[in-house]
PDB file of C-alpha atoms in Angstrom:
ATOM      1  CA  MET A 288     132.965 175.450  68.248  1.00 55.00           C
ATOM      2  CA  LYS A 289     131.373 174.736  71.608  1.00 59.00           C
ATOM      3  CA  ALA A 290     131.562 178.420  72.523  1.00 62.00           C
ATOM      4  CA  THR A 291     129.968 179.439  69.216  1.00 61.00           C
ATOM      5  CA  ALA A 292     127.091 176.982  69.658  1.00 63.00           C
ATOM      6  CA  LEU A 293     126.564 178.187  73.215  1.00 66.00           C
ATOM      7  CA  ARG A 294     126.369 181.798  72.059  1.00 64.00           C
ATOM      8  CA  ILE A 295     123.805 180.911  69.400  1.00 63.00           C
ATOM      9  CA  ARG A 296     121.624 179.048  71.917  1.00 67.00           C
ATOM     10  CA  LEU A 297     121.859 181.975  74.329  1.00 68.00           C
ATOM     11  CA  LEU A 298     120.869 184.406  71.579  1.00 61.00           C
ATOM     12  CA  MET A 299     117.888 182.221  70.673  1.00 62.00           C
ATOM     13  CA  LYS A 300     116.707 182.223  74.280  1.00 63.00           C
ATOM     14  CA  VAL A 301     117.006 186.013  74.474  1.00 59.00           C
ATOM     15  CA  LEU A 302     115.017 186.340  71.247  1.00 58.00           C
ATOM     16  CA  VAL A 303     112.235 184.095  72.543  1.00 55.00           C
ATOM     17  CA  VAL A 304     112.002 186.079  75.785  1.00 53.00           C
ATOM     18  CA  GLN A 305     111.883 189.385  73.899  1.00 55.00           C
ATOM     19  CA  LEU A 306     109.221 188.043  71.539  1.00 52.00           C
ATOM     20  CA  ALA A 307     107.080 186.961  74.487  1.00 48.00           C
ATOM     21  CA  GLN A 308     107.444 190.386  76.078  1.00 48.00           C
ATOM     22  CA  VAL A 309     106.403 192.118  72.857  1.00 46.00           C
ATOM     23  CA  GLN A 310     103.381 189.819  72.514  1.00 48.00           C
ATOM     24  CA  ASN A 311     102.316 190.463  76.110  1.00 43.00           C
ATOM     25  CA  SER A 312     102.751 194.173  75.524  1.00 41.00           C
ATOM     26  CA  TYR A 313     100.523 193.973  72.465  1.00 44.00           C
ATOM     27  CA  CYS A 314      97.871 192.097  74.396  1.00 44.00           C
ATOM     28  CA  ALA A 315      98.011 194.535  77.273  1.00 39.00           C
ATOM     29  CA  GLN A 316      97.726 197.542  74.971  1.00 42.00           C
ATOM     30  CA  ASP A 317      95.037 196.061  72.732  1.00 47.00           C
ATOM     31  CA  ASN A 318      92.873 194.736  75.536  1.00 44.00           C
ATOM     32  CA  GLY A 319      93.416 197.814  77.653  1.00 45.00           C
ATOM     33  CA  ALA A 320      92.186 200.011  74.808  1.00 55.00           C
ATOM     34  CA  ALA A 321      89.117 197.818  74.206  1.00 80.00           C
ATOM     35  CA  PHE A 322      85.663 197.834  75.723  1.00 83.00           C
ATOM     36  CA  PRO A 323      82.880 195.269  75.807  1.00 88.00           C
ATOM     37  CA  ARG A 324      80.510 195.767  72.895  1.00 90.00           C
ATOM     38  CA  VAL A 325      77.075 196.810  74.132  1.00 93.00           C
ATOM     39  CA  LEU A 326      73.785 196.456  72.283  1.00 93.00           C
ATOM     40  CA  PRO A 327      72.130 198.943  72.016  1.00 94.00           C
ATOM     41  CA  ASN A 328      75.221 201.143  71.851  1.00 94.00           C
ATOM     42  CA  ARG A 329      74.676 203.332  74.920  1.00 95.00           C
ATOM     43  CA  LEU A 330      75.418 203.478  78.634  1.00 96.00           C
ATOM     44  CA  GLN A 331      71.961 204.287  80.038  1.00 97.00           C
ATOM     45  CA  PHE A 332      68.792 202.216  79.840  1.00 97.00           C
ATOM     46  CA  PHE A 333      65.232 202.314  81.041  1.00 97.00           C
ATOM     47  CA  GLU A 334      63.990 199.490  83.197  1.00 96.00           C
ATOM     48  CA  TYR A 335      62.536 196.501  81.294  1.00 96.00           C
ATOM     49  CA  GLU A 336      64.805 197.091  78.294  1.00 96.00           C
ATOM     50  CA  PHE A 337      67.299 194.418  77.213  1.00 94.00           C
ATOM     51  CA  ILE A 338      71.089 194.837  77.320  1.00 95.00           C
ATOM     52  CA  SER A 339      73.585 192.580  75.526  1.00 93.00           C
ATOM     53  CA  PHE A 340      77.337 192.447  76.225  1.00 92.00           C
ATOM     54  CA  ILE A 341      79.791 190.907  73.759  1.00 90.00           C
ATOM     55  CA  CYS A 342      83.514 190.276  74.244  1.00 87.00           C
ATOM     56  CA  GLU A 343      85.252 190.161  70.869  1.00 79.00           C
ATOM     57  CA  PHE A 344      89.047 190.385  70.908  1.00 71.00           C
ATOM     58  CA  GLY A 345      91.831 188.897  68.818  1.00 65.00           C
ATOM     59  CA  GLY A 346      93.761 185.789  69.816  1.00 62.00           C
ATOM     60  CA  SER A 347      92.690 182.373  71.009  1.00 54.00           C
ATOM     61  CA  ALA A 348      91.801 183.352  74.568  1.00 62.00           C
ATOM     62  CA  GLU A 349      88.266 182.721  75.792  1.00 79.00           C
ATOM     63  CA  TRP A 350      86.690 185.867  77.212  1.00 83.00           C
ATOM     64  CA  ARG A 351      83.861 186.197  79.713  1.00 85.00           C
ATOM     65  CA  VAL A 352      81.562 189.068  80.617  1.00 86.00           C
ATOM     66  CA  MET A 353      82.090 190.175  84.211  1.00 88.00           C
ATOM     67  CA  ARG A 354      80.298 192.727  86.362  1.00 86.00           C
ATOM     68  CA  THR A 355      80.258 194.368  89.767  1.00 84.00           C
ATOM     69  CA  LEU A 356      76.897 195.626  90.920  1.00 77.00           C
ATOM     70  CA  ARG A 357      76.661 198.980  92.644  1.00 70.00           C
ATOM     71  CA  GLU A 358      74.453 197.657  95.413  1.00 63.00           C
ATOM     72  CA  ILE A 359      76.968 194.962  96.399  1.00 54.00           C
ATOM     73  CA  THR A 360      79.557 195.734  99.075  1.00 48.00           C
ATOM     74  CA  PRO A 361      83.117 196.327  97.801  1.00 44.00           C
ATOM     75  CA  THR A 362      84.313 193.025  99.285  1.00 41.00           C
ATOM     76  CA  ASN A 363      82.128 191.083  96.840  1.00 42.00           C
ATOM     77  CA  ILE A 364      83.677 192.285  93.597  1.00 43.00           C
ATOM     78  CA  SER A 365      82.957 189.360  91.262  1.00 48.00           C
ATOM     79  CA  ASN A 366      79.517 188.158  92.142  1.00 50.00           C
ATOM     80  CA  TRP A 367      78.392 187.367  88.605  1.00 58.00           C
ATOM     81  CA  GLU A 368      79.932 186.116  85.395  1.00 61.00           C
ATOM     82  CA  THR A 369      78.977 184.331  82.211  1.00 63.00           C
ATOM     83  CA  SER A 370      80.617 181.207  80.875  1.00 61.00           C
ATOM     84  CA  ALA A 371      81.030 182.607  77.362  1.00 67.00           C
ATOM     85  CA  GLY A 372      82.000 185.778  75.554  1.00 77.00           C
ATOM     86  CA  SER A 373      78.499 187.252  75.580  1.00 84.00           C
ATOM     87  CA  GLY A 374      75.668 187.867  78.007  1.00 86.00           C
ATOM     88  CA  THR A 375      72.174 189.382  77.867  1.00 90.00           C
ATOM     89  CA  ILE A 376      70.034 190.931  80.573  1.00 92.00           C
ATOM     90  CA  ASN A 377      66.340 190.886  79.696  1.00 92.00           C
ATOM     91  CA  PRO A 378      64.549 192.588  81.290  1.00 94.00           C
ATOM     92  CA  ALA A 379      66.954 194.971  82.996  1.00 94.00           C
ATOM     93  CA  PHE A 380      66.282 196.611  86.362  1.00 94.00           C
ATOM     94  CA  SER A 381      67.926 199.431  88.268  1.00 93.00           C
ATOM     95  CA  SER A 382      69.670 196.781  90.383  1.00 90.00           C
ATOM     96  CA  ASP A 383      71.600 195.726  87.244  1.00 92.00           C
ATOM     97  CA  SER A 384      73.431 199.055  87.232  1.00 93.00           C
ATOM     98  CA  GLY A 385      77.148 198.579  87.713  1.00 91.00           C
ATOM     99  CA  GLU A 386      80.550 198.054  86.141  1.00 91.00           C
ATOM    100  CA  TYR A 387      80.915 195.590  83.266  1.00 92.00           C
ATOM    101  CA  TRP A 388      84.109 194.325  81.609  1.00 90.00           C
ATOM    102  CA  CYS A 389      85.636 191.381  79.717  1.00 90.00           C
ATOM    103  CA  GLU A 390      88.140 189.012  81.307  1.00 86.00           C
ATOM    104  CA  ASP A 391      89.968 185.865  80.218  1.00 84.00           C
ATOM    105  CA  GLY A 392      91.177 182.844  82.142  1.00 79.00           C
ATOM    106  CA  ASP A 393      94.592 184.423  82.809  1.00 81.00           C
ATOM    107  CA  GLY A 394      93.074 187.441  84.523  1.00 81.00           C
ATOM    108  CA  ARG A 395      93.624 189.894  81.667  1.00 84.00           C
ATOM    109  CA  ARG A 396      90.762 192.340  81.403  1.00 86.00           C
ATOM    110  CA  SER A 397      89.460 195.046  79.133  1.00 88.00           C
ATOM    111  CA  ASN A 398      88.413 198.534  80.107  1.00 89.00           C
ATOM    112  CA  ALA A 399      85.246 198.646  82.188  1.00 90.00           C
ATOM    113  CA  LEU A 400      81.927 200.312  81.385  1.00 92.00           C
ATOM    114  CA  ASN A 401      79.568 201.897  83.886  1.00 93.00           C
ATOM    115  CA  ILE A 402      76.057 200.870  82.888  1.00 95.00           C
ATOM    116  CA  SER A 403      73.086 202.714  84.384  1.00 95.00           C
ATOM    117  CA  VAL A 404      69.535 201.381  84.447  1.00 96.00           C
ATOM    118  CA  THR A 405      66.933 203.845  85.682  1.00 96.00           C
ATOM    119  CA  ALA A 406      63.326 203.698  86.796  1.00 95.00           C
ATOM    120  CA  GLY A 407      63.034 207.389  85.940  1.00 95.00           C
ATOM    121  CA  SER A 408      61.627 209.069  82.834  1.00 94.00           C
ATOM    122  CA  VAL A 409      64.794 210.442  81.176  1.00 96.00           C
ATOM    123  CA  ILE A 410      68.047 208.901  79.967  1.00 96.00           C
ATOM    124  CA  LEU A 411      71.104 210.303  78.207  1.00 97.00           C
ATOM    125  CA  GLU A 412      71.918 208.308  75.094  1.00 95.00           C
ATOM    126  CA  SER A 413      75.692 208.512  74.675  1.00 93.00           C
ATOM    127  CA  PRO A 414      77.924 206.044  72.797  1.00 91.00           C
ATOM    128  CA  VAL A 415      79.983 203.537  74.745  1.00 88.00           C
ATOM    129  CA  HIS A 416      83.201 205.121  73.483  1.00 82.00           C
ATOM    130  CA  VAL A 417      84.297 207.399  70.664  1.00 90.00           C
ATOM    131  CA  THR A 418      87.536 207.949  68.769  1.00 91.00           C
ATOM    132  CA  ASP A 419      89.469 211.173  68.692  1.00 92.00           C
ATOM    133  CA  GLY A 420      88.198 213.303  65.783  1.00 91.00           C
ATOM    134  CA  ASP A 421      84.714 211.752  65.586  1.00 92.00           C
ATOM    135  CA  HIS A 422      81.455 213.682  65.560  1.00 93.00           C
ATOM    136  CA  VAL A 423      79.436 212.612  68.602  1.00 94.00           C
ATOM    137  CA  THR A 424      75.701 212.994  69.146  1.00 94.00           C
ATOM    138  CA  LEU A 425      74.292 213.057  72.684  1.00 96.00           C
ATOM    139  CA  LYS A 426      70.548 212.546  72.865  1.00 94.00           C
ATOM    140  CA  CYS A 427      68.293 213.384  75.793  1.00 95.00           C
ATOM    141  CA  GLN A 428      65.536 210.771  75.565  1.00 93.00           C
ATOM    142  CA  LYS A 429      62.204 210.807  77.372  1.00 92.00           C
ATOM    143  CA  LYS A 430      60.568 207.446  78.131  1.00 90.00           C
ATOM    144  CA  LYS A 431      57.837 206.516  75.637  1.00 81.00           C
ATOM    145  CA  ASP A 432      58.250 209.787  73.747  1.00 73.00           C
ATOM    146  CA  SER A 433      59.646 209.982  70.223  1.00 65.00           C
ATOM    147  CA  GLY A 434      59.387 213.768  69.962  1.00 73.00           C
ATOM    148  CA  HIS A 435      62.144 216.401  70.153  1.00 76.00           C
ATOM    149  CA  PRO A 436      61.907 218.048  73.545  1.00 86.00           C
ATOM    150  CA  ILE A 437      63.782 221.080  74.805  1.00 91.00           C
ATOM    151  CA  ALA A 438      66.758 219.753  76.769  1.00 94.00           C
ATOM    152  CA  GLU A 439      69.643 221.109  78.772  1.00 96.00           C
ATOM    153  CA  PHE A 440      73.015 219.395  78.805  1.00 97.00           C
ATOM    154  CA  TYR A 441      75.579 219.412  81.598  1.00 98.00           C
ATOM    155  CA  LYS A 442      79.223 218.376  81.774  1.00 97.00           C
ATOM    156  CA  ASP A 443      80.885 217.740  85.143  1.00 96.00           C
ATOM    157  CA  GLY A 444      77.960 219.490  86.832  1.00 95.00           C
ATOM    158  CA  LEU A 445      78.142 222.665  84.712  1.00 97.00           C
ATOM    159  CA  HIS A 446      75.507 223.722  82.188  1.00 97.00           C
ATOM    160  CA  ILE A 447      76.992 223.733  78.680  1.00 96.00           C
ATOM    161  CA  LYS A 448      74.106 223.972  76.222  1.00 94.00           C
ATOM    162  CA  THR A 449      70.336 224.172  75.708  1.00 95.00           C
ATOM    163  CA  VAL A 450      68.946 222.510  72.580  1.00 93.00           C
ATOM    164  CA  TYR A 451      65.449 222.457  71.103  1.00 88.00           C
ATOM    165  CA  GLU A 452      65.475 219.070  69.416  1.00 83.00           C
ATOM    166  CA  GLY A 453      66.879 216.936  72.223  1.00 85.00           C
ATOM    167  CA  ASN A 454      70.250 216.303  70.508  1.00 92.00           C
ATOM    168  CA  MET A 455      73.639 217.889  71.138  1.00 95.00           C
ATOM    169  CA  VAL A 456      76.482 217.357  68.652  1.00 94.00           C
ATOM    170  CA  ILE A 457      80.164 217.520  69.595  1.00 94.00           C
ATOM    171  CA  SER A 458      82.246 218.029  66.458  1.00 93.00           C
ATOM    172  CA  ASN A 459      85.805 216.767  66.192  1.00 93.00           C
ATOM    173  CA  VAL A 460      85.772 215.283  69.687  1.00 94.00           C
ATOM    174  CA  SER A 461      89.038 215.215  71.634  1.00 92.00           C
ATOM    175  CA  ALA A 462      90.343 214.227  75.056  1.00 92.00           C
ATOM    176  CA  SER A 463      89.247 217.619  76.421  1.00 93.00           C
ATOM    177  CA  ASP A 464      85.623 216.556  75.812  1.00 94.00           C
ATOM    178  CA  GLU A 465      85.883 213.620  78.212  1.00 94.00           C
ATOM    179  CA  GLY A 466      83.796 213.961  81.336  1.00 94.00           C
ATOM    180  CA  LEU A 467      80.519 213.203  83.110  1.00 96.00           C
ATOM    181  CA  TYR A 468      77.475 214.217  81.063  1.00 97.00           C
ATOM    182  CA  LYS A 469      73.797 214.393  81.949  1.00 97.00           C
ATOM    183  CA  CYS A 470      70.704 216.091  80.565  1.00 97.00           C
ATOM    184  CA  TYR A 471      67.426 217.580  81.752  1.00 96.00           C
ATOM    185  CA  ILE A 472      64.046 217.746  79.977  1.00 94.00           C
ATOM    186  CA  PHE A 473      61.581 220.353  81.126  1.00 89.00           C
ATOM    187  CA  GLY A 474      58.559 218.727  82.709  1.00 88.00           C
ATOM    188  CA  ALA A 475      60.084 215.209  82.649  1.00 92.00           C
ATOM    189  CA  GLY A 476      63.148 215.226  84.832  1.00 94.00           C
ATOM    190  CA  GLU A 477      66.885 214.649  84.830  1.00 96.00           C
ATOM    191  CA  SER A 478      68.962 211.744  83.562  1.00 97.00           C
ATOM    192  CA  LEU A 479      71.740 209.958  85.393  1.00 96.00           C
ATOM    193  CA  GLU A 480      75.364 210.862  84.669  1.00 96.00           C
ATOM    194  CA  SER A 481      77.529 208.895  82.224  1.00 95.00           C
ATOM    195  CA  TRP A 482      81.216 209.153  81.412  1.00 94.00           C
ATOM    196  CA  LEU A 483      82.114 209.991  77.806  1.00 94.00           C
ATOM    197  CA  ALA A 484      85.366 208.172  76.973  1.00 89.00           C
ATOM    198  CA  VAL A 485      87.508 209.316  74.031  1.00 90.00           C
ATOM    199  CA  ARG A 486      90.057 206.893  72.610  1.00 84.00           C
ATOM    200  CA  GLY A 487      93.160 207.871  70.678  1.00 79.00           C
ATOM    201  CA  SER A 488      93.357 207.422  66.924  1.00 60.00           C
ATOM    202  CA  LEU A 489      94.721 204.281  65.262  1.00 48.00           C
ATOM    203  CA  GLU A 490      97.883 206.178  64.333  1.00 43.00           C
ATOM    204  CA  ASP A 491      98.579 206.862  68.023  1.00 45.00           C
ATOM    205  CA  ALA A 492      97.975 203.214  68.899  1.00 42.00           C
ATOM    206  CA  HIS A 493     100.393 202.031  66.196  1.00 44.00           C
ATOM    207  CA  ALA A 494     103.003 204.566  67.285  1.00 43.00           C
ATOM    208  CA  GLY A 495     102.920 203.047  70.759  1.00 43.00           C
ATOM    209  CA  HIS A 496     104.011 199.719  69.286  1.00 46.00           C
ATOM    210  CA  SER A 497     107.000 201.167  67.383  1.00 47.00           C
ATOM    211  CA  PRO A 498     109.674 200.743  70.112  1.00 51.00           C
ATOM    212  CA  ASN A 499     108.709 197.101  70.609  1.00 53.00           C
ATOM    213  CA  LEU A 500     108.782 196.416  66.867  1.00 58.00           C
ATOM    214  CA  LEU A 501     112.188 198.047  66.469  1.00 63.00           C
ATOM    215  CA  ALA A 502     113.644 195.973  69.283  1.00 61.00           C
ATOM    216  CA  LEU A 503     112.247 192.773  67.808  1.00 62.00           C
ATOM    217  CA  LEU A 504     113.519 193.564  64.306  1.00 67.00           C
ATOM    218  CA  SER A 505     116.974 194.342  65.690  1.00 68.00           C
ATOM    219  CA  LEU A 506     117.160 190.982  67.438  1.00 65.00           C
ATOM    220  CA  LEU A 507     115.989 189.140  64.327  1.00 70.00           C
ATOM    221  CA  THR A 508     118.587 190.918  62.202  1.00 74.00           C
ATOM    222  CA  LEU A 509     121.354 190.024  64.677  1.00 69.00           C
ATOM    223  CA  LEU A 510     120.289 186.395  64.717  1.00 67.00           C
ATOM    224  CA  LEU A 511     120.271 186.188  60.920  1.00 73.00           C
ATOM    225  CA  LEU A 512     123.765 187.687  60.790  1.00 73.00           C
ATOM    226  CA  VAL A 513     125.111 185.135  63.272  1.00 64.00           C
ATOM    227  CA  LEU A 514     123.496 182.243  61.400  1.00 69.00           C
ATOM    228  CA  GLY A 515     124.898 183.565  58.115  1.00 70.00           C
ATOM    229  CA  VAL A 516     128.445 183.702  59.489  1.00 63.00           C
ATOM    230  CA  CYS A 517     128.148 180.174  60.876  1.00 63.00           C
ATOM    231  CA  ARG A 518     126.855 178.829  57.552  1.00 67.00           C
ATOM    232  CA  LYS A 519     129.645 180.584  55.651  1.00 62.00           C
ATOM    233  CA  HIS A 520     132.359 179.072  57.834  1.00 59.00           C
ATOM    234  CA  LYS A 521     130.710 175.730  58.383  1.00 56.00           C
ATOM    235  CA  GLY A 522     133.205 173.882  56.232  1.00 50.00           C
ATOM    236  CA  ARG A 523     136.135 175.239  58.240  1.00 50.00           C
ATOM    237  CA  LEU A 524     134.797 174.545  61.675  1.00 44.00           C
ATOM    238  CA  CYS A 525     135.958 171.293  63.207  1.00 41.00           C
ATOM    239  CA  PRO A 526     133.900 169.075  65.450  1.00 45.00           C
ATOM    240  CA  ALA A 527     134.897 168.366  69.025  1.00 44.00           C
ATOM    241  CA  SER A 528     136.556 165.052  68.175  1.00 44.00           C
ATOM    242  CA  SER A 529     138.802 164.069  65.275  1.00 43.00           C
ATOM    243  CA  SER A 530     137.224 162.229  62.379  1.00 46.00           C
ATOM    244  CA  GLN A 531     138.686 159.827  59.870  1.00 48.00           C
ATOM    245  CA  HIS A 532     137.696 158.534  56.460  1.00 48.00           C
ATOM    246  CA  LYS A 533     139.486 156.098  54.170  1.00 49.00           C
ATOM    247  CA  THR A 534     139.789 156.280  50.415  1.00 48.00           C
ATOM    248  CA  PRO A 535     141.390 153.782  48.043  1.00 53.00           C
ATOM    249  CA  SER A 536     144.616 154.924  46.422  1.00 50.00           C
ATOM    250  CA  SER A 537     147.527 153.536  44.422  1.00 52.00           C
ATOM    251  CA  CYS A 538     150.543 152.558  46.466  1.00 48.00           C
ATOM    252  CA  PRO A 539     153.911 153.292  44.840  1.00 50.00           C
ATOM    253  CA  LEU A 540     155.687 151.020  47.288  1.00 46.00           C
ATOM    254  CA  CYS A 541     153.673 147.854  46.862  1.00 48.00           C
ATOM    255  CA  HIS A 542     152.366 148.405  43.317  1.00 52.00           C
ATOM    256  CA  GLY A 543     148.923 147.566  44.568  1.00 52.00           C
ATOM    257  CA  THR A 544     145.894 149.185  46.204  1.00 50.00           C
ATOM    258  CA  CYS A 545     146.392 150.855  49.516  1.00 51.00           C
ATOM    259  CA  GLU A 546     144.061 152.647  51.911  1.00 49.00           C
ATOM    260  CA  GLN A 547     144.642 156.360  52.402  1.00 47.00           C
ATOM    261  CA  THR A 548     143.426 157.609  55.776  1.00 46.00           C
ATOM    262  CA  CYS A 549     142.483 161.258  56.138  1.00 46.00           C
ATOM    263  CA  THR A 550     142.547 162.534  59.675  1.00 45.00           C
ATOM    264  CA  ARG A 551     141.015 165.923  60.623  1.00 45.00           C
ATOM    265  CA  SER A 552     142.315 167.042  63.981  1.00 45.00           C
ATOM    266  CA  VAL A 553     141.003 169.580  66.481  1.00 45.00           C
ATOM    267  CA  GLY A 554     142.481 173.030  66.108  1.00 47.00           C
ATOM    268  CA  PRO A 555     143.633 174.653  62.880  1.00 49.00           C
ATOM    269  CA  PRO A 556     141.922 173.278  59.769  1.00 49.00           C
ATOM    270  CA  ALA A 557     144.809 170.959  58.765  1.00 49.00           C
ATOM    271  CA  LEU A 558     144.334 167.572  57.116  1.00 46.00           C
ATOM    272  CA  HIS A 559     146.894 164.808  57.653  1.00 47.00           C
ATOM    273  CA  HIS A 560     147.089 162.045  55.063  1.00 48.00           C
ATOM    274  CA  ILE A 561     148.593 158.695  56.052  1.00 45.00           C
ATOM    275  CA  THR A 562     149.095 155.960  53.478  1.00 45.00           C
ATOM    276  CA  VAL A 563     148.818 152.446  54.841  1.00 47.00           C
ATOM    277  CA  CYS A 564     149.489 149.287  52.832  1.00 49.00           C
ATOM    278  CA  PRO A 565     147.506 146.247  53.840  1.00 49.00           C
ATOM    279  CA  SER A 566     149.646 143.595  55.487  1.00 46.00           C
ATOM    280  CA  THR A 567     148.144 140.958  53.225  1.00 44.00           C
ATOM    281  CA  LEU A 568     149.780 142.489  50.165  1.00 44.00           C
ATOM    282  CA  THR A 569     153.318 141.408  49.213  1.00 46.00           C
ATOM    283  CA  PRO A 570     155.499 143.923  47.372  1.00 45.00           C
ATOM    284  CA  ASP A 571     156.500 142.928  43.826  1.00 48.00           C
ATOM    285  CA  PHE A 572     160.251 143.469  43.286  1.00 45.00           C
ATOM    286  CA  THR A 573     160.345 142.061  39.811  1.00 44.00           C
TER     287      THR A 573
END
């Protein structure tokens, strides 16, 4: 019995450890695949615009917006942070360009975004991130101009397309479309470069969790089986020490009421009945 109880406790501890590992894996995968939400939804901004950062993730952890400015030396990597899950820069200046991410009190962090603020006349409006299979629109925007200029688009330094309305559409985007993009407007200038990040589909993300789920379900099934066997044989398992209980019974020797003692001993499930007549009773021989 002691050995069986020890095995059950050990199995419970293993299950708890495995569950914690699966949960940490989920957090790492979910947070690693996430980005801060940026309003407006782009990576490049003109000076004097506003930029808002929002950290919205599942769980009870409190997230903060963190950044590393490009003009700060590498040794000073966390020179600014907010005390809540959101932060706004208004107005923004070129000195606010840098890397922004979300981080909780345990040091877990999301993916980082490279935000560019320019004093120039042209920006590339590209979404913060896109999902595999989406249709993506890249817009070459001139400052204080709502028209549709002729623009050239570049990826990783190579010219890829010239458009006459300022917008370039990438249909059915995939990982091969990731890269550094910039644009150029005739007579206005060139934008800064921004990285286009493509995330996998939800099906791919769920498939990554499958091994962890299978392991957890296997452990739960094993635990239920062990508990079922123990419950089935509970009546036949003896405790560590013998137990006794007394029941009244008729005594054929003394023609009176005797006490029958049932003793359950350690070992095989055998019950030993001992009939004891109280000493205060006198047998009747008549």
